[in-house]
Amino acid sequence: MSDLKDFSISLEKEIKKANSIAIISHVSPDGDNLGSLEAMYGYLSSLGKEVTYVGNDSVPKDFSFLPSTKHRVDVDSLNNKVFDLVIALDSSDIHRFGEAGELIVRAARFTANIDHHLSNTLYGDMNYVVPQATSTGEVLFNVLECLDAEFTGDMATGIYTAISTDTGSFQYDSVNGGTHRIVAKLYDYGCDHNIVVQSVYQSRSREKLALMTKVLSRIEFLADGKVAMAACQLEDLEETGATSEDTEGIVEQIRNIEGVEMAVFLKEKEAEVKLSFRSKSYIDCTQFAGEFGGGGHVRASGASAAMNLNDIANKVKELVDEKIGSLKL
């Protein structure tokens, strides 16, 4: 379902008739996911609905200022409860919820899927996916306006968080006049710009700084400096006292180097390696993420692979030689 009005009308009907509603985050939740959930939680609560906010991973401390995160219920405590309606936000496929979360979504009597990823598999009973949108927050804002939702300050702050973080603080080329018109409305609705800026962009811990310093010191430059790659090894976290979530933002730091068109960041985990790709203007990141079974957006994509860190790094180098070498710049 692609028409905003039709989707909003159908969603409103499902919300009204549902006795039990759940909203669910994906694993490794980010600002777009958590900010959008904040707004949806506020909207459903304003209707007098009891909402179960299903959490299946820890909330990064950068986003703990969002009030709804205090109401998250651990997915493992729900014992595969069956909800009348489950609303998924910012999740391109059903596996993004983790094994227990996936069971909750599959068991629901009805599911609504709201997203902006081109790779979305349309797993919901109804789906509203807008790939050209900057963020799921932007998509949700338009849905809520179509529903004549009364925005609270917290809801506006949630949407602002979603848009700000998924645009690299309004740096990506997906940002346009419509994005800024939405942001202007969010200010009118009471968005707390300061708490977002201070919590997300101005509260870097010493442990995170130590981790970034260690990882960035190992940057490899490829394709005559057009591509830069760095990796975070498991022992880096132990040595610096940083957490896995402290790796957020490193790939953008790599991309921001003068002369670098695409940044590649590899994060070693216990059973896999997570890959993040970011580009500035002409390299399509999805072409690289897709080689590892991932996807995303032209300027920002990701993937995970159950391979050795060194093997993945070598494959990335081969792909850079193959794909970047063929570009006529």
Short mmCIF file of C-alpha atoms in Angstrom, two decimals:
data_model
loop_
_atom_site.label_atom_id
_atom_site.label_comp_id
_atom_site.label_asym_id
_atom_site.label_seq_id
_atom_site.Cartn_x
_atom_site.Cartn_y
_atom_site.Cartn_z
CA MET A 1 0.00 0.00 0.00
CA SER A 2 1.69 3.21 -1.13
CA ASP A 3 -0.95 5.92 -0.83
CA LEU A 4 -0.49 7.95 2.37
CA LYS A 5 -4.18 8.69 2.88
CA ASP A 6 -5.32 5.10 2.27
CA PHE A 7 -2.63 3.71 4.56
CA SER A 8 -3.45 6.19 7.32
CA ILE A 9 -7.17 5.43 7.16
CA SER A 10 -6.51 1.69 7.31
CA LEU A 11 -4.04 2.09 10.18
CA GLU A 12 -6.53 4.17 12.14
CA LYS A 13 -9.16 1.46 11.74
CA GLU A 14 -6.78 -1.24 12.94
CA ILE A 15 -5.74 0.84 15.95
CA LYS A 16 -9.35 1.51 16.95
CA LYS A 17 -10.39 -2.14 16.88
CA ALA A 18 -7.24 -3.54 18.52
CA ASN A 19 -7.42 -4.43 22.21
CA SER A 20 -3.71 -5.15 22.45
CA ILE A 21 -1.08 -3.16 20.58
CA ALA A 22 2.68 -3.56 20.50
CA ILE A 23 5.38 -1.41 18.96
CA ILE A 24 8.72 -3.10 18.47
CA SER A 25 12.30 -1.96 17.96
CA HIS A 26 14.91 -3.74 15.90
CA VAL A 27 18.14 -5.12 17.33
CA SER A 28 20.91 -2.52 17.72
CA PRO A 29 18.32 0.28 17.77
CA ASP A 30 19.43 3.64 16.37
CA GLY A 31 18.09 7.17 16.51
CA ASP A 32 15.64 6.78 13.64
CA ASN A 33 14.20 3.63 15.17
CA LEU A 34 13.96 4.93 18.75
CA GLY A 35 12.83 8.42 17.77
CA SER A 36 10.05 7.05 15.58
CA LEU A 37 8.95 4.68 18.35
CA GLU A 38 8.82 7.65 20.74
CA ALA A 39 6.37 9.43 18.45
CA MET A 40 4.22 6.35 17.86
CA TYR A 41 4.16 5.53 21.58
CA GLY A 42 2.99 9.08 22.31
CA TYR A 43 0.30 8.96 19.63
CA LEU A 44 -1.15 5.63 20.75
CA SER A 45 -1.07 6.69 24.40
CA SER A 46 -2.96 9.88 23.53
CA LEU A 47 -5.75 7.69 22.16
CA GLY A 48 -6.05 5.92 25.52
CA LYS A 49 -4.57 2.71 24.16
CA GLU A 50 -2.42 0.46 26.30
CA VAL A 51 0.81 0.01 24.40
CA THR A 52 3.48 -2.63 24.91
CA TYR A 53 6.85 -1.27 23.82
CA VAL A 54 8.81 -4.39 22.95
CA GLY A 55 12.56 -4.09 23.45
CA ASN A 56 14.94 -6.72 22.15
CA ASP A 57 18.29 -5.03 22.73
CA SER A 58 19.80 -2.39 25.00
CA VAL A 59 19.15 1.29 24.30
CA PRO A 60 22.32 3.26 23.53
CA LYS A 61 22.86 5.78 26.31
CA ASP A 62 22.83 8.59 23.73
CA PHE A 63 19.08 8.00 23.33
CA SER A 64 18.08 7.29 26.91
CA PHE A 65 16.66 10.83 27.11
CA LEU A 66 13.64 9.67 25.08
CA PRO A 67 10.90 9.13 27.72
CA SER A 68 9.33 6.10 26.03
CA THR A 69 12.53 4.07 26.42
CA LYS A 70 11.71 3.79 30.14
CA HIS A 71 8.59 1.78 29.21
CA ARG A 72 10.35 -0.89 27.14
CA VAL A 73 9.46 -4.47 28.03
CA ASP A 74 12.04 -7.18 27.40
CA VAL A 75 10.87 -9.41 24.58
CA ASP A 76 11.85 -12.56 26.47
CA SER A 77 9.36 -11.74 29.24
CA LEU A 78 6.38 -11.76 26.87
CA ASN A 79 6.29 -15.56 26.40
CA ASN A 80 5.28 -15.27 22.74
CA LYS A 81 2.21 -13.19 23.58
CA VAL A 82 -0.18 -12.68 20.67
CA PHE A 83 -1.08 -9.03 20.02
CA ASP A 84 -4.01 -7.78 17.97
CA LEU A 85 -1.74 -5.25 16.28
CA VAL A 86 2.02 -4.92 16.02
CA ILE A 87 3.46 -1.74 14.50
CA ALA A 88 7.01 -2.00 13.18
CA LEU A 89 9.07 1.09 12.47
CA ASP A 90 12.36 1.41 10.60
CA SER A 91 12.84 -2.33 10.05
CA SER A 92 13.48 -3.49 6.52
CA ASP A 93 12.81 -7.18 7.13
CA ILE A 94 11.32 -9.41 9.79
CA HIS A 95 14.69 -10.80 10.85
CA ARG A 96 15.73 -7.35 12.14
CA PHE A 97 13.72 -8.02 15.30
CA GLY A 98 15.87 -10.93 16.46
CA GLU A 99 14.53 -14.45 16.95
CA ALA A 100 12.16 -13.68 19.85
CA GLY A 101 10.98 -10.43 18.26
CA GLU A 102 10.33 -12.15 14.97
CA LEU A 103 8.02 -14.62 16.73
CA ILE A 104 6.05 -11.70 18.22
CA VAL A 105 5.62 -10.11 14.79
CA ARG A 106 4.67 -13.37 13.07
CA ALA A 107 2.15 -14.26 15.77
CA ALA A 108 0.33 -10.90 15.64
CA ARG A 109 -3.19 -10.88 14.28
CA PHE A 110 -2.28 -7.84 12.17
CA THR A 111 0.99 -6.04 11.40
CA ALA A 112 1.71 -2.55 10.09
CA ASN A 113 5.13 -1.83 8.61
CA ILE A 114 6.34 1.79 8.30
CA ASP A 115 9.78 2.34 6.84
CA HIS A 116 12.02 4.15 4.34
CA HIS A 117 14.47 1.43 3.28
CA LEU A 118 14.45 0.49 -0.39
CA SER A 119 15.31 -3.07 0.62
CA ASN A 120 12.14 -3.44 2.72
CA THR A 121 10.57 -6.86 2.09
CA LEU A 122 6.99 -5.65 2.73
CA TYR A 123 6.45 -8.26 5.44
CA GLY A 124 3.48 -6.49 7.05
CA ASP A 125 -0.21 -7.05 6.47
CA MET A 126 -0.07 -3.43 5.37
CA ASN A 127 3.05 -1.55 4.43
CA TYR A 128 3.95 2.09 3.93
CA VAL A 129 7.51 2.38 2.67
CA VAL A 130 8.89 5.60 1.15
CA PRO A 131 12.46 5.01 -0.05
CA GLN A 132 13.01 8.62 -1.08
CA ALA A 133 12.36 9.85 2.48
CA THR A 134 15.31 10.85 4.64
CA SER A 135 14.20 8.63 7.50
CA THR A 136 11.40 6.58 8.96
CA GLY A 137 10.80 9.58 11.22
CA GLU A 138 9.92 11.67 8.18
CA VAL A 139 7.59 8.97 6.88
CA LEU A 140 5.89 8.64 10.27
CA PHE A 141 5.49 12.41 10.61
CA ASN A 142 3.43 12.48 7.43
CA VAL A 143 1.34 9.52 8.62
CA LEU A 144 0.67 11.18 11.98
CA GLU A 145 -0.28 14.46 10.33
CA CYS A 146 -2.66 12.58 8.06
CA LEU A 147 -4.19 11.06 11.20
CA ASP A 148 -4.64 14.56 12.65
CA ALA A 149 -2.45 13.58 15.59
CA GLU A 150 -1.94 16.16 18.31
CA PHE A 151 1.83 16.36 18.67
CA THR A 152 3.30 16.62 22.14
CA GLY A 153 6.77 18.00 22.75
CA ASP A 154 8.06 14.47 23.32
CA MET A 155 6.58 13.23 20.04
CA ALA A 156 8.13 16.16 18.17
CA THR A 157 11.48 15.55 19.85
CA GLY A 158 11.29 11.89 18.84
CA ILE A 159 10.70 12.72 15.18
CA TYR A 160 13.45 15.35 15.27
CA THR A 161 15.84 12.75 16.72
CA ALA A 162 14.92 10.32 13.96
CA ILE A 163 15.44 12.78 11.12
CA SER A 164 18.56 14.41 12.56
CA THR A 165 20.41 11.16 13.20
CA ASP A 166 19.46 9.46 9.94
CA THR A 167 20.60 12.44 7.88
CA GLY A 168 23.97 12.79 9.62
CA SER A 169 22.65 15.98 11.21
CA PHE A 170 21.15 17.12 7.88
CA GLN A 171 24.30 16.47 5.82
CA TYR A 172 23.05 13.77 3.41
CA ASP A 173 21.81 14.58 -0.08
CA SER A 174 18.40 13.08 0.73
CA VAL A 175 17.66 16.27 2.69
CA ASN A 176 15.52 18.82 0.85
CA GLY A 177 13.14 21.68 1.47
CA GLY A 178 10.42 19.30 2.57
CA THR A 179 12.69 17.95 5.29
CA HIS A 180 13.29 21.42 6.69
CA ARG A 181 9.61 22.30 6.50
CA ILE A 182 8.89 19.26 8.67
CA VAL A 183 11.60 20.33 11.11
CA ALA A 184 10.07 23.82 11.30
CA LYS A 185 6.75 22.25 12.29
CA LEU A 186 8.51 20.13 14.91
CA TYR A 187 9.85 23.30 16.52
CA ASP A 188 6.30 24.68 16.56
CA TYR A 189 5.14 21.47 18.26
CA GLY A 190 7.68 21.89 21.06
CA CYS A 191 10.65 19.85 19.90
CA ASP A 192 13.54 20.04 22.39
CA HIS A 193 16.43 20.65 20.02
CA ASN A 194 18.93 21.18 22.84
CA ILE A 195 18.47 17.80 24.52
CA VAL A 196 19.00 16.04 21.18
CA VAL A 197 22.16 18.01 20.39
CA GLN A 198 23.66 17.57 23.86
CA SER A 199 22.74 13.89 24.24
CA VAL A 200 23.55 12.67 20.75
CA TYR A 201 26.31 14.97 19.51
CA GLN A 202 27.97 16.55 22.56
CA SER A 203 28.31 13.76 25.14
CA ARG A 204 31.16 11.58 23.90
CA SER A 205 32.61 9.51 26.73
CA ARG A 206 36.34 9.18 27.32
CA GLU A 207 36.06 5.47 26.58
CA LYS A 208 34.46 6.18 23.22
CA LEU A 209 37.14 8.75 22.44
CA ALA A 210 39.84 6.21 23.26
CA LEU A 211 38.19 3.62 21.02
CA MET A 212 37.83 6.06 18.12
CA THR A 213 41.47 7.11 18.48
CA LYS A 214 42.63 3.48 18.37
CA VAL A 215 40.46 2.53 15.37
CA LEU A 216 41.14 5.67 13.35
CA SER A 217 44.88 5.23 13.81
CA ARG A 218 44.61 2.06 11.69
CA ILE A 219 42.84 3.54 8.66
CA GLU A 220 43.83 2.04 5.33
CA PHE A 221 43.48 4.20 2.23
CA LEU A 222 42.46 2.43 -0.99
CA ALA A 223 41.85 3.46 -4.61
CA ASP A 224 44.27 6.39 -4.49
CA GLY A 225 42.66 7.66 -1.30
CA LYS A 226 39.08 7.62 -2.60
CA VAL A 227 38.18 4.86 -0.14
CA ALA A 228 39.21 4.59 3.52
CA MET A 229 38.69 1.50 5.66
CA ALA A 230 39.18 0.76 9.35
CA ALA A 231 38.17 -2.04 11.70
CA CYS A 232 37.26 -2.39 15.34
CA GLN A 233 38.51 -5.64 16.84
CA LEU A 234 36.97 -7.27 19.89
CA GLU A 235 40.07 -6.61 21.94
CA ASP A 236 39.78 -2.88 21.19
CA LEU A 237 36.65 -2.75 23.34
CA GLU A 238 38.36 -4.57 26.20
CA GLU A 239 41.45 -2.37 26.09
CA THR A 240 39.54 0.93 26.05
CA GLY A 241 36.62 -0.02 28.28
CA ALA A 242 34.23 1.04 25.53
CA THR A 243 31.01 -0.75 24.61
CA SER A 244 29.82 -2.00 21.25
CA GLU A 245 27.49 0.98 20.92
CA ASP A 246 30.49 3.30 21.22
CA THR A 247 31.40 2.37 17.64
CA GLU A 248 28.49 4.48 16.41
CA GLY A 249 29.74 7.46 14.43
CA ILE A 250 33.16 6.07 13.57
CA VAL A 251 32.26 5.39 9.94
CA GLU A 252 31.17 9.01 9.53
CA GLN A 253 34.48 10.21 10.97
CA ILE A 254 36.28 8.15 8.32
CA ARG A 255 34.05 9.49 5.54
CA ASN A 256 34.69 13.08 6.62
CA ILE A 257 38.38 12.90 5.67
CA GLU A 258 39.28 15.18 2.79
CA GLY A 259 39.54 13.30 -0.50
CA VAL A 260 37.69 10.24 0.77
CA GLU A 261 34.55 9.41 -1.22
CA MET A 262 33.57 6.22 0.58
CA ALA A 263 34.27 5.01 4.12
CA VAL A 264 34.18 1.37 5.15
CA PHE A 265 33.98 0.39 8.81
CA LEU A 266 34.23 -3.21 9.98
CA LYS A 267 33.11 -4.15 13.49
CA GLU A 268 34.14 -7.56 14.75
CA LYS A 269 31.55 -9.37 16.86
CA GLU A 270 31.57 -12.81 18.45
CA ALA A 271 30.05 -14.70 15.52
CA GLU A 272 30.11 -12.20 12.66
CA VAL A 273 31.46 -8.95 11.33
CA LYS A 274 29.25 -5.93 10.78
CA LEU A 275 30.07 -3.78 7.76
CA SER A 276 29.10 -0.12 7.35
CA PHE A 277 29.52 1.89 4.15
CA ARG A 278 29.15 5.68 3.78
CA SER A 279 29.77 7.78 0.68
CA LYS A 280 29.67 11.46 -0.22
CA SER A 281 28.59 11.94 -3.81
CA TYR A 282 29.09 9.31 -6.50
CA ILE A 283 29.70 5.83 -5.06
CA ASP A 284 26.60 3.67 -4.52
CA CYS A 285 27.09 1.98 -1.14
CA THR A 286 24.39 -0.59 -1.85
CA GLN A 287 26.61 -2.14 -4.51
CA PHE A 288 29.11 -3.00 -1.80
CA ALA A 289 26.71 -3.95 0.99
CA GLY A 290 24.81 -6.18 -1.43
CA GLU A 291 27.93 -8.29 -1.97
CA PHE A 292 27.62 -9.33 1.69
CA GLY A 293 23.86 -9.84 1.66
CA GLY A 294 23.07 -6.39 3.04
CA GLY A 295 21.51 -3.22 1.72
CA GLY A 296 20.28 0.22 2.69
CA HIS A 297 20.68 3.51 0.87
CA VAL A 298 22.92 4.86 -1.86
CA ARG A 299 24.92 6.95 0.59
CA ALA A 300 24.61 4.71 3.66
CA SER A 301 24.40 0.93 3.66
CA GLY A 302 25.32 -1.98 5.89
CA ALA A 303 25.65 -5.74 6.10
CA SER A 304 26.72 -8.56 8.39
CA ALA A 305 28.78 -11.58 7.43
CA ALA A 306 29.83 -14.70 9.33
CA MET A 307 33.40 -14.49 8.09
CA ASN A 308 36.84 -13.86 9.50
CA LEU A 309 37.67 -10.16 9.90
CA ASN A 310 40.78 -10.38 7.73
CA ASP A 311 38.91 -12.31 5.02
CA ILE A 312 36.21 -9.65 4.91
CA ALA A 313 38.78 -6.87 4.75
CA ASN A 314 40.48 -8.60 1.83
CA LYS A 315 37.16 -9.07 0.03
CA VAL A 316 36.36 -5.38 0.48
CA LYS A 317 39.72 -4.50 -1.06
CA GLU A 318 38.99 -6.76 -4.03
CA LEU A 319 35.60 -5.13 -4.51
CA VAL A 320 37.12 -1.66 -4.33
CA ASP A 321 39.65 -2.60 -7.01
CA GLU A 322 36.87 -4.04 -9.16
CA LYS A 323 34.18 -1.41 -8.73
CA ILE A 324 36.11 1.80 -8.09
CA GLY A 325 38.71 0.95 -10.72
CA SER A 326 35.97 0.81 -13.38
CA LEU A 327 34.63 4.28 -12.54
CA LYS A 328 35.56 7.06 -14.91
CA LEU A 329 36.26 9.98 -12.59
#
